[in-house]
PDB file of C-alpha atoms in Angstrom:
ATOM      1  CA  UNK A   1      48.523  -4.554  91.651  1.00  0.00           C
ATOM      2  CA  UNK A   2      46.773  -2.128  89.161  1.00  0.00           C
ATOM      3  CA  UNK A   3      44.571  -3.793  86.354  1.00  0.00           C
ATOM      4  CA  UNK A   4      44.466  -1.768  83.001  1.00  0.00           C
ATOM      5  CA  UNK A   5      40.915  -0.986  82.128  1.00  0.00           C
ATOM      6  CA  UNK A   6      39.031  -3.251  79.314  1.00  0.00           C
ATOM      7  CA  UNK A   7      37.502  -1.582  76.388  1.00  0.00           C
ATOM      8  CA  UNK A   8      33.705  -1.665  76.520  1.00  0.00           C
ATOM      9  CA  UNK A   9      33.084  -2.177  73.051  1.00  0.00           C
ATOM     10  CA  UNK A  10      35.357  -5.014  72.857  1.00  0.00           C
ATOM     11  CA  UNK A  11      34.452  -6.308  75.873  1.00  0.00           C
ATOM     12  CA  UNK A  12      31.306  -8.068  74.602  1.00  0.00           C
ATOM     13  CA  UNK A  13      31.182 -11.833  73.517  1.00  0.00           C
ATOM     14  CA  UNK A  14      30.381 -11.119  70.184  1.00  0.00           C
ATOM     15  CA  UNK A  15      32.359  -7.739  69.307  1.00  0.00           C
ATOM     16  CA  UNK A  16      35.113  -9.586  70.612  1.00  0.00           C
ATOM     17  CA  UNK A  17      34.976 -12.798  68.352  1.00  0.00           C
ATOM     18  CA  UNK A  18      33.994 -10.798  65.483  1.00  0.00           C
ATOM     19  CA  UNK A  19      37.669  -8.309  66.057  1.00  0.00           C
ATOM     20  CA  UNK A  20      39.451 -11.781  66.522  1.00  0.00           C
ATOM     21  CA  UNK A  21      38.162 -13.449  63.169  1.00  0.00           C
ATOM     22  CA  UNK A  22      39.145 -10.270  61.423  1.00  0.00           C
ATOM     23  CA  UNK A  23      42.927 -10.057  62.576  1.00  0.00           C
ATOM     24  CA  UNK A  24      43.494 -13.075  60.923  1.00  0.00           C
ATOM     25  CA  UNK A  25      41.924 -12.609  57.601  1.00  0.00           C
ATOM     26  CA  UNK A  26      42.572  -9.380  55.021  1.00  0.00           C
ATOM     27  CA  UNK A  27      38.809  -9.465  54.710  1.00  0.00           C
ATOM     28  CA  UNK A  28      35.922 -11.581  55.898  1.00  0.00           C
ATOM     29  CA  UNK A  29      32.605 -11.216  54.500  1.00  0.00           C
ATOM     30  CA  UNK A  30      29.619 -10.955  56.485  1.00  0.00           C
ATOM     31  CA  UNK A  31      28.232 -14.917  55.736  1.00  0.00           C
ATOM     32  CA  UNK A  32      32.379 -15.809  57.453  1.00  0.00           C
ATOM     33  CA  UNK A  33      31.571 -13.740  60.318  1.00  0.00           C
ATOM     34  CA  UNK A  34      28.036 -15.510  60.634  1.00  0.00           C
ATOM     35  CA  UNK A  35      29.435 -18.674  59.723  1.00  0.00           C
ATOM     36  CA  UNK A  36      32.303 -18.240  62.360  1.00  0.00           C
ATOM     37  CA  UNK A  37      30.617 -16.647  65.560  1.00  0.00           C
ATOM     38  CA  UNK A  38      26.971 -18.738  65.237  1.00  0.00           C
ATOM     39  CA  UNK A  39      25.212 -15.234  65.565  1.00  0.00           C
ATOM     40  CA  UNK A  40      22.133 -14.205  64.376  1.00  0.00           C
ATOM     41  CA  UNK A  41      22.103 -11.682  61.209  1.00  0.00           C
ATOM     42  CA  UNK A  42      20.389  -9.233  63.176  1.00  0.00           C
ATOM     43  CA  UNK A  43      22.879  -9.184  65.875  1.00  0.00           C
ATOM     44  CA  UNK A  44      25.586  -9.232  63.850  1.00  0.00           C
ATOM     45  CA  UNK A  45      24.311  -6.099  61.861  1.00  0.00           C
ATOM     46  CA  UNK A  46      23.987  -4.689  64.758  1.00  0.00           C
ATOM     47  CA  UNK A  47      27.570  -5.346  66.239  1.00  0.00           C
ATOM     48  CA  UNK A  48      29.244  -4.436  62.561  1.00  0.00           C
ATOM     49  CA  UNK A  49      27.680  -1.601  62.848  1.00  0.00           C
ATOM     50  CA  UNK A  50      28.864  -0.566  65.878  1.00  0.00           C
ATOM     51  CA  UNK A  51      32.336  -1.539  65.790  1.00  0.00           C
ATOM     52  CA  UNK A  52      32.401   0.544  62.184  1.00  0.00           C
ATOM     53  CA  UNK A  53      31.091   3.806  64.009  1.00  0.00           C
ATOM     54  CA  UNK A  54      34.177   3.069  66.348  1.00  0.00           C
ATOM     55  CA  UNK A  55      36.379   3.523  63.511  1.00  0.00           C
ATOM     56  CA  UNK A  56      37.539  -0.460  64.346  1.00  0.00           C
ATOM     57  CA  UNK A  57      36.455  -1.543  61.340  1.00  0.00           C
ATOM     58  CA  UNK A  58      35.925  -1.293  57.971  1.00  0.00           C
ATOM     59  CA  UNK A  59      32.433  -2.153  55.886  1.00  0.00           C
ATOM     60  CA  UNK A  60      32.733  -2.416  52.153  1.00  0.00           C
ATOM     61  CA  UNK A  61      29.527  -3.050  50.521  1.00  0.00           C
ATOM     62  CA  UNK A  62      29.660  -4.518  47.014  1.00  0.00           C
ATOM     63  CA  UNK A  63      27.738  -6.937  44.915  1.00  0.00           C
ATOM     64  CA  UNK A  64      28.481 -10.980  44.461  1.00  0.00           C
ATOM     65  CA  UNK A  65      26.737 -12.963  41.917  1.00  0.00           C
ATOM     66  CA  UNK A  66      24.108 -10.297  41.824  1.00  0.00           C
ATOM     67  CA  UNK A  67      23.770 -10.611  45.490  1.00  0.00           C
ATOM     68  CA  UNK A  68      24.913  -8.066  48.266  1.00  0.00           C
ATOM     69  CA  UNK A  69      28.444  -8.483  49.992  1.00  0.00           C
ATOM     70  CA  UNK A  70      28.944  -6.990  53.193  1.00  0.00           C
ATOM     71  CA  UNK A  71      32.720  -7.220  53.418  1.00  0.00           C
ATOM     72  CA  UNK A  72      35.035  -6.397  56.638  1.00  0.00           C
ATOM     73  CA  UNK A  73      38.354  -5.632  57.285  1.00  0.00           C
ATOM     74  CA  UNK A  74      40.429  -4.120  60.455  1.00  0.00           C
ATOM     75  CA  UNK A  75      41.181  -0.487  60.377  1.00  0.00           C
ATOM     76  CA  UNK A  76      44.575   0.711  62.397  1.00  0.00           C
ATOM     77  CA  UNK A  77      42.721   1.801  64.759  1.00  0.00           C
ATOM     78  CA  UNK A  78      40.720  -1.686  65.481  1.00  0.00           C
ATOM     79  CA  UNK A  79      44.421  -3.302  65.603  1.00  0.00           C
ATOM     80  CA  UNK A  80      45.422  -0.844  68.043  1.00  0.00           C
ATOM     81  CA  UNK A  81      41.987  -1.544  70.030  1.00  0.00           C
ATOM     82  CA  UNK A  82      42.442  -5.239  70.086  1.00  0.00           C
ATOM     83  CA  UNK A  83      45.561  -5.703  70.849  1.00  0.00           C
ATOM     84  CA  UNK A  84      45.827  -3.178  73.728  1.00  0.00           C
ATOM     85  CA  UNK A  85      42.650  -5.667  74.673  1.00  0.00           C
ATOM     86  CA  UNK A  86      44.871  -8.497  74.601  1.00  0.00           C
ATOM     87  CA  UNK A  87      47.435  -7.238  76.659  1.00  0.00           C
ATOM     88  CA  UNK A  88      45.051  -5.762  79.171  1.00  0.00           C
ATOM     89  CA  UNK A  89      43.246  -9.172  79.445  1.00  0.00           C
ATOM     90  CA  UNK A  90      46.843 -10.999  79.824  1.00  0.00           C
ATOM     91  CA  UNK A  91      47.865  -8.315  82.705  1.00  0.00           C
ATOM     92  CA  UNK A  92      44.859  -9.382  84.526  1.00  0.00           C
ATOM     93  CA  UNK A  93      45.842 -13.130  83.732  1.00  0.00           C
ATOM     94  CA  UNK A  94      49.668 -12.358  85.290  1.00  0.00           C
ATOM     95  CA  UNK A  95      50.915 -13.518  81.845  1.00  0.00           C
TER      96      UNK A  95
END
């Protein structure tokens, strides 16, 4: 039996929760994703930030009540990413 190789980037507690909030939302803002994954901001920034230079995401920066908005969405690419993930991780599972 052959095993499919995982994706670093997503292949990190974090990245990974961050990709799964975001396939089922159009958007989440950055206070969801902090909300959601109980991360700290820093590490958060830091983890946007790299799964944006990936191309797996999208970071839309805009103003809310005269406060910045960080907002997120999925690219194509980030889809493609994650679910080729999933079906990795369920090919090691036999399922």
């Amino acid at each position: 039996m052959s095993f499919a190789p995982l994706d670093p980037l997503l292949h990190n507690q974090l990245r990974l929760a961050v990709m799964s909030l975001l396939m089922t939302v159009d958007e989440g803002d950055f206070t969801f994703l902090l909300d959601r994954t109980g991360a700290t901001r820093g590490n958060l920034s830091v983890q946007i930030t790299k799964l944006k230079e990936a191309g797996y995401i999208r970071v839309k920066k805009t103003f809310k009540d005269n406060y910045p908005n960080t907002g997120c969405s999925m690219t194509p690419k980030g889809i493609a990413a994650f679910e080729a993930y999933v079906a990795s991780i369920k090919g090691y599972l036999g399922t």
